[in-house]
Structures are given as C-alpha cells and as structure tokens.
Coordinates of C-alpha atoms and ligand atoms in Angstrom, one line a residue:
X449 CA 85.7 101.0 69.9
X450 CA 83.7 97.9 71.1
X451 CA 84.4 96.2 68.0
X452 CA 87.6 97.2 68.6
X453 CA 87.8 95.7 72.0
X454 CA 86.1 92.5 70.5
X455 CA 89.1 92.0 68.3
X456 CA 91.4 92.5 70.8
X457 CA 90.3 90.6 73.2
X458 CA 90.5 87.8 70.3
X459 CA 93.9 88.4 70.4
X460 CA 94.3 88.3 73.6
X461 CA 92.9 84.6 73.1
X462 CA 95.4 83.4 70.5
X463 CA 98.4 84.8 73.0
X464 CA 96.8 82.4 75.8
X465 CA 98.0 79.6 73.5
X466 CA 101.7 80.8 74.5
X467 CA 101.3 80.2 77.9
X468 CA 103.7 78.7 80.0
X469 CA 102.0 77.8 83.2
X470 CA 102.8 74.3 84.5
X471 CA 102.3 75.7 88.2
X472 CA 99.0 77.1 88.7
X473 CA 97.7 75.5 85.1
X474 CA 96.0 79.1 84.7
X475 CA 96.5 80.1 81.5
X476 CA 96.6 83.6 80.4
X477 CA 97.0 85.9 77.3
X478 CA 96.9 89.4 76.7
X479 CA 96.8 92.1 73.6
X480 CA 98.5 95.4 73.9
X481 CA 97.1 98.3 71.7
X482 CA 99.3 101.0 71.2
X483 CA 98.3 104.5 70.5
X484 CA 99.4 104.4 67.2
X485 CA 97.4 101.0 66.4
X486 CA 100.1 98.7 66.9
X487 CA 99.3 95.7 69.0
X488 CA 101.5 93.6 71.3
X489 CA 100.3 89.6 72.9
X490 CA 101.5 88.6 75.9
X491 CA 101.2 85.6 77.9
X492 CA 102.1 84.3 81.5
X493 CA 105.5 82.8 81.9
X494 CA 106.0 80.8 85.0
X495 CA 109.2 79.4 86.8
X496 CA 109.7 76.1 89.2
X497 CA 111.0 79.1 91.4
X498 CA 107.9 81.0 91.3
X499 CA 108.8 84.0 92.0
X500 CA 110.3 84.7 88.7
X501 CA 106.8 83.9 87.1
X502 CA 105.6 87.0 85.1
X503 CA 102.1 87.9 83.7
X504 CA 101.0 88.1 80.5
X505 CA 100.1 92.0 80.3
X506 CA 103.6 92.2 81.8
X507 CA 105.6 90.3 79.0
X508 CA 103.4 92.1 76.1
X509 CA 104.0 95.5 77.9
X510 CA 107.9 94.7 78.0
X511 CA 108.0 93.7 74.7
X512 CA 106.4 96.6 73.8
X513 CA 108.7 99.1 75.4
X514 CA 111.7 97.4 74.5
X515 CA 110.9 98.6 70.9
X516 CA 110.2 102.0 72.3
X517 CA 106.3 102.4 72.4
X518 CA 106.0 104.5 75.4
X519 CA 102.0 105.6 74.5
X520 CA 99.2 102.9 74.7
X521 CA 95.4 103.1 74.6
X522 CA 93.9 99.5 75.8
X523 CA 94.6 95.9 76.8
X524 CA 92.9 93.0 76.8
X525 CA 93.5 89.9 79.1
X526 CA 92.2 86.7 79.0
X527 CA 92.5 84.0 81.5
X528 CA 91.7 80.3 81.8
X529 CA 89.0 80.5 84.9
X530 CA 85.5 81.0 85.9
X531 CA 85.9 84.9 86.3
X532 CA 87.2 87.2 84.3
X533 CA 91.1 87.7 84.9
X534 CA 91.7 91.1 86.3
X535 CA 95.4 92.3 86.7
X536 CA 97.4 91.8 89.6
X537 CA 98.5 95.0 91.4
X538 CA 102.2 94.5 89.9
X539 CA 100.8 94.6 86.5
X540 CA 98.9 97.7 87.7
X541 CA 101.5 99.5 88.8
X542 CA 103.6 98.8 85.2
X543 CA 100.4 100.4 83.3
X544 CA 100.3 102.8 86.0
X545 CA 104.2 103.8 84.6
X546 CA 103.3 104.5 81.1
X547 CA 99.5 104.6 80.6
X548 CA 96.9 107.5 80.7
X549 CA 94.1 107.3 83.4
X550 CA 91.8 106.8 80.5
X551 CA 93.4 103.6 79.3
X552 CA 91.2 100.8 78.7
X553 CA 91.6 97.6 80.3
X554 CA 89.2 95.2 79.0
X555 CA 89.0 91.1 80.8
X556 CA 87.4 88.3 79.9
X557 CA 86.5 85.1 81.9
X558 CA 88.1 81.9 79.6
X559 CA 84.4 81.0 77.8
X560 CA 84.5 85.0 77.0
X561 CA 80.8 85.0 78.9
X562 CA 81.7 87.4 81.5
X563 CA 83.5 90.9 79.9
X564 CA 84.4 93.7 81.9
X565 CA 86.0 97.0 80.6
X566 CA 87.3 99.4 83.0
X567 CA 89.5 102.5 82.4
X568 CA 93.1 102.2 84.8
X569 CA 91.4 105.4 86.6
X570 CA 88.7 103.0 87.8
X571 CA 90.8 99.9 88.1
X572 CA 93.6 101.7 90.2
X573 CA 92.3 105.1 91.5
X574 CA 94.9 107.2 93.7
X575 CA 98.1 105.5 92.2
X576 CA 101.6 106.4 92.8
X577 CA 103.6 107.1 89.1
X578 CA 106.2 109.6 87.5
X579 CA 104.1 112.2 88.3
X580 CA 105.1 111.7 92.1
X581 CA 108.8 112.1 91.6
X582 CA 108.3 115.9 90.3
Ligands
THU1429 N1 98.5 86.0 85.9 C1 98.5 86.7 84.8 O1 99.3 86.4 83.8 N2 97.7 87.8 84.7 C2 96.8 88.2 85.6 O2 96.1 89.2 85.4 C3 96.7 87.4 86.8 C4 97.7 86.3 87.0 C5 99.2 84.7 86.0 C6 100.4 84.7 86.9 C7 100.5 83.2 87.1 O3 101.3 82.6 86.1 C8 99.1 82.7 87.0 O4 98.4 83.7 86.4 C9 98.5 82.4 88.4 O5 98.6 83.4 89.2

C-alpha cells in the first residue's frame, strides 16, 4: 500500500502542474484512487471572485462522480507550501459524502519532506453524512 501511496502521491504532483491559482499563488494537486483502481487528478481552480475558487480534491472527486464512481479508497494531495496541505473542511465534508471512514487521505508538504497519512475517521471524527438522514 505505501508504495501505492508513493505513486499516488506522484500523481498528485503532476495534477499540481494544472493549477490555476493566480490569487493565493498556492498551488495544489491531488490523485483520487477509486476502489476499483481507477485514479482521478485534480487541481485547485480559482476565480477573481473568490468565492467560486474550488480545491483540487474537490475537482478530481467531481470528475470522478460525474462518470459514476461512487466507491473510493485514498487520495493524495499535494500543495505548494512549507506544510503538508491538509483538506479544508468543505473538501471534508464531500469525502465525508461518498467515502468509508477507513479511506486514506495521504498529504504532502510541496518538497514531499513532510508526509502525513491519515484515515477520514481520524481526519474528521463525528461527521454528519447520508447516514444522518435515515
Ligand atoms: N486548496 C486546495 O486546493 N486544497 C486544500 O487542501 C487546501 C486549499 C486551495 C484553495 C485555494 O485555491 C488555495 O488552495 C488557497 O487556499
């Protein structure tokens, strides 16, 4: 799996190139693994109006589920800074929609010296989903 992670994460990397983030100049990219081994990059998208501006694991989840993958097993996210770029609570909530608690989320600072891998469970313990609207 670590290996698997690496070459995600590599991934993840190549997406950053796609960035469009004249704003904040913080770059990001991200890989989506599916659970049947399909894999979907990502990459921020921002807009002179801000608010509009959407993450990367946002855009590769979207693009994901518009072709009607509805089970995934990891991410990874890369970002452009000093620290490793850990998803915003938006994109944590859109995992939180259509990911396991055992999904892996795996971030990397932009020199890939600092990795952390965390399961959504860990990242976003206690969080409100489908399961709520039983
Ligand atoms: N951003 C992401 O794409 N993913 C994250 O995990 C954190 C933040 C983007 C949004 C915005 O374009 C820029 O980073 C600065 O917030």
């Amino acid at each position: 799996m670590e290996r698997k992670l690496d070459d995600l994460l590599q991934l993840a990397k190549e997406a950053r190139e796609h960035s469009y983030a004249p704003y904040s100049n913080y770059r990001v990219g991200a890989a989506l693994l599916t659970k049947d081994g399909r894999i979907y990059q990502g990459c921020n998208i921002e807009n002179a109006s801000y608010t509009p501006t959407v993450c990367a694991e946002r855009t590769a989840f979207f693009k994901a589920i518009f072709d009607g993958v509805r089970e995934f097993a990891a991410i990874a996210i890369i970002g452009s800074g000093v620290l490793p770029a850990f998803p915003c609570g938006v994109c944590r909530q859109v995992m939180s929609e259509f990911c396991d608690g055992d999904f892996i989320i795996v971030t990397s600072n932009a020199e890939g010296t600092e990795v952390v891998t965390e399961t959504l469970d860990e990242m976003m313990p206690h969080r409100f989903g489908p399961k709520d609207l039983l």
